GROMACS .gro file of C-alpha atoms in nm:
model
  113
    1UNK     CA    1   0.335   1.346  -1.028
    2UNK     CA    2   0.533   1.031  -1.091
    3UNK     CA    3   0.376   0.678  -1.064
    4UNK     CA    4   0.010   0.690  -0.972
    5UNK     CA    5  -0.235   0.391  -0.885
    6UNK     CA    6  -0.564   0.426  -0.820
    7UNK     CA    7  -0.699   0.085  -0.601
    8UNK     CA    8  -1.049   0.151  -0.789
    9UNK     CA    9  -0.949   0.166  -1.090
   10UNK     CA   10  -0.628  -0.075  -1.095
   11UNK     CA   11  -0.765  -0.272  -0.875
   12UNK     CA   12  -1.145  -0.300  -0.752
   13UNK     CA   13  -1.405  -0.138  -0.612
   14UNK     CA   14  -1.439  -0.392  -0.318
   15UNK     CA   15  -1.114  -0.456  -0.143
   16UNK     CA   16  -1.119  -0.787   0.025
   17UNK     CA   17  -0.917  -0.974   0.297
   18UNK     CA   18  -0.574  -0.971   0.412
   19UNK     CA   19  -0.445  -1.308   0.214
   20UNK     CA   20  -0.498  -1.497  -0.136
   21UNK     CA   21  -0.624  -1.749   0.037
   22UNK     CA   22  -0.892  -1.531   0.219
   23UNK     CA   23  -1.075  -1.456  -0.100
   24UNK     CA   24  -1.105  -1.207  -0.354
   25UNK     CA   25  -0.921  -0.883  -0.420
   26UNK     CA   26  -0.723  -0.963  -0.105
   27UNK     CA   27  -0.418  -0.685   0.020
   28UNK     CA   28  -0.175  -0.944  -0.055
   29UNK     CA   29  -0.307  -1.001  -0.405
   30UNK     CA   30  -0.320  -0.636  -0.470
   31UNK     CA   31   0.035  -0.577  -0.306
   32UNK     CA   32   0.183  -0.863  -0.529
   33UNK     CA   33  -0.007  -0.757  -0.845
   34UNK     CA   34  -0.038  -0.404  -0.825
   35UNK     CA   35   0.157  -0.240  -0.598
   36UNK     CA   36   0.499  -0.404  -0.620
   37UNK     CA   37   0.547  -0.321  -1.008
   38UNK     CA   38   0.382   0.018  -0.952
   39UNK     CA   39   0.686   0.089  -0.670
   40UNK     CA   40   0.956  -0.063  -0.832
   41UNK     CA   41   0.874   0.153  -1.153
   42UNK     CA   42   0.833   0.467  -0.902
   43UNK     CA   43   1.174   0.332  -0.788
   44UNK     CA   44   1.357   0.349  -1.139
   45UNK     CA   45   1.284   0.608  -1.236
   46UNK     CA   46   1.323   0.781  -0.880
   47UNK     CA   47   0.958   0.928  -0.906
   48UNK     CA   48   0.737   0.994  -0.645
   49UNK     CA   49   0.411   0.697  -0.639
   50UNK     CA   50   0.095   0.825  -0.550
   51UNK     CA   51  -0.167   0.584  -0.424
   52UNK     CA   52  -0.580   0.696  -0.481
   53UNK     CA   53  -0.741   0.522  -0.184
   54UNK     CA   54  -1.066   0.711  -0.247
   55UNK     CA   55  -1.349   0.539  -0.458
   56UNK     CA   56  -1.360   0.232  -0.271
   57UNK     CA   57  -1.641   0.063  -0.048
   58UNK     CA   58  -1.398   0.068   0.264
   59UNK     CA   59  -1.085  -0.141   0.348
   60UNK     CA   60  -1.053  -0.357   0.625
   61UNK     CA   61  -0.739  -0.313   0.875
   62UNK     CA   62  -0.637  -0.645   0.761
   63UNK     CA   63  -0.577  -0.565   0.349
   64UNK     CA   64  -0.402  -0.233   0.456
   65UNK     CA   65  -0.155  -0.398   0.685
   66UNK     CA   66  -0.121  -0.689   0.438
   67UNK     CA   67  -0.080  -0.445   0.103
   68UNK     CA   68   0.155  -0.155   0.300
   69UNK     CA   69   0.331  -0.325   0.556
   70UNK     CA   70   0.420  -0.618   0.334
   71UNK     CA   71   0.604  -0.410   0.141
   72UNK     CA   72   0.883  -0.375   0.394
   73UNK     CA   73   0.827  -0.683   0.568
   74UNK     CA   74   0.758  -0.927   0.271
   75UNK     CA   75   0.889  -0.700  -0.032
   76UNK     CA   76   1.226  -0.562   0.169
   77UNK     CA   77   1.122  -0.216  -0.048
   78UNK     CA   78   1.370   0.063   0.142
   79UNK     CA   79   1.141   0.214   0.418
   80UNK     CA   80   1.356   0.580   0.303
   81UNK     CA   81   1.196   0.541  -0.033
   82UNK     CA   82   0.847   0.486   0.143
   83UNK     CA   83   0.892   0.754   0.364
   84UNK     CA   84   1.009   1.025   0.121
   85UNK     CA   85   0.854   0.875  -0.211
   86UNK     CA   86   0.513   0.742  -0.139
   87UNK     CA   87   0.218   0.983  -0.112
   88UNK     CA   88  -0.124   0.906  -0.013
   89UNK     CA   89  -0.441   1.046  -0.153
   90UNK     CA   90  -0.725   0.956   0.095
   91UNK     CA   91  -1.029   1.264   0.066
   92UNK     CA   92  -1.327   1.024   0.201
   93UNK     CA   93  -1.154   0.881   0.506
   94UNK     CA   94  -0.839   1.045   0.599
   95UNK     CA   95  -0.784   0.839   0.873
   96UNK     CA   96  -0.679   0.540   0.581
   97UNK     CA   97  -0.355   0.743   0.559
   98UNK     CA   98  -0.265   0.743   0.914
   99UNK     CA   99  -0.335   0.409   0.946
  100UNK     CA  100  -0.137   0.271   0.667
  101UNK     CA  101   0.173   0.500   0.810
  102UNK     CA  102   0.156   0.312   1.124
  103UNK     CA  103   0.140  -0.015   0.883
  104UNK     CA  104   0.431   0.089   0.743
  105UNK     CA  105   0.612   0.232   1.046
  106UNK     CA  106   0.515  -0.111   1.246
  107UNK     CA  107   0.667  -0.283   0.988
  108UNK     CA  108   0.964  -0.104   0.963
  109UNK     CA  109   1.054  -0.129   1.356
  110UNK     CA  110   1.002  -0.522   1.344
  111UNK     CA  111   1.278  -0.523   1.034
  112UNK     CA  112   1.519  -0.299   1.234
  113UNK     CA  113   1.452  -0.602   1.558
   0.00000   0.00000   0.00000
């Protein structure tokens, strides 16, 4: 495996709201902080990025949207590296991988508008 984050570890162990300005450990904070270097580094070195949802206490629609779909919608990161390079890891709730798919997908149809 390439590029790996774990939100619990890189991140915290309570993901918060959807902005900064929301409060702590928000999907916008952990897309501009963590994410973004972690996929432009999975990116250089053409590697695949694996992302360790599991760990957490939960994650609200709002920081998934905000941390996945901001990367095509505020980051402009290629949806065909998402969509071929990004895996998901997601063994307590499943459903977190679907979801953030959709995030992504969404985001990608509103670009191609």
């Amino acid at each position: 495996m390439g590029v790996i984050v774990s939100i619990l570890k890189d991140f915290s162990r309570i993901p918060g709201p959807r902005y900064v300005s929301e409060g702590k450990f928000s999907g916008e904070q952990f897309r501009k902080e963590v994410l973004v270097p972690k996929v432009k580094e999975a990116m250089e070195s053409d590697s695949e990025i694996l992302i360790d949802l599991d760990g957490v206490s939960g994650y609200g629609t709002s920081f998934l949207e905000e941390a996945f779909g901001g990367l095509i919608r505020e980051e402009h990161i290629p949806y065909e590296f998402l969509k071929t390079k990004l895996k998901l890891k997601s063994e307590e709730d499943p459903d977190y991988k679907d979801e953030i798919w959709e995030d992504i997908e969404n985001a990608h149809k509103e670009e191609c508008k």
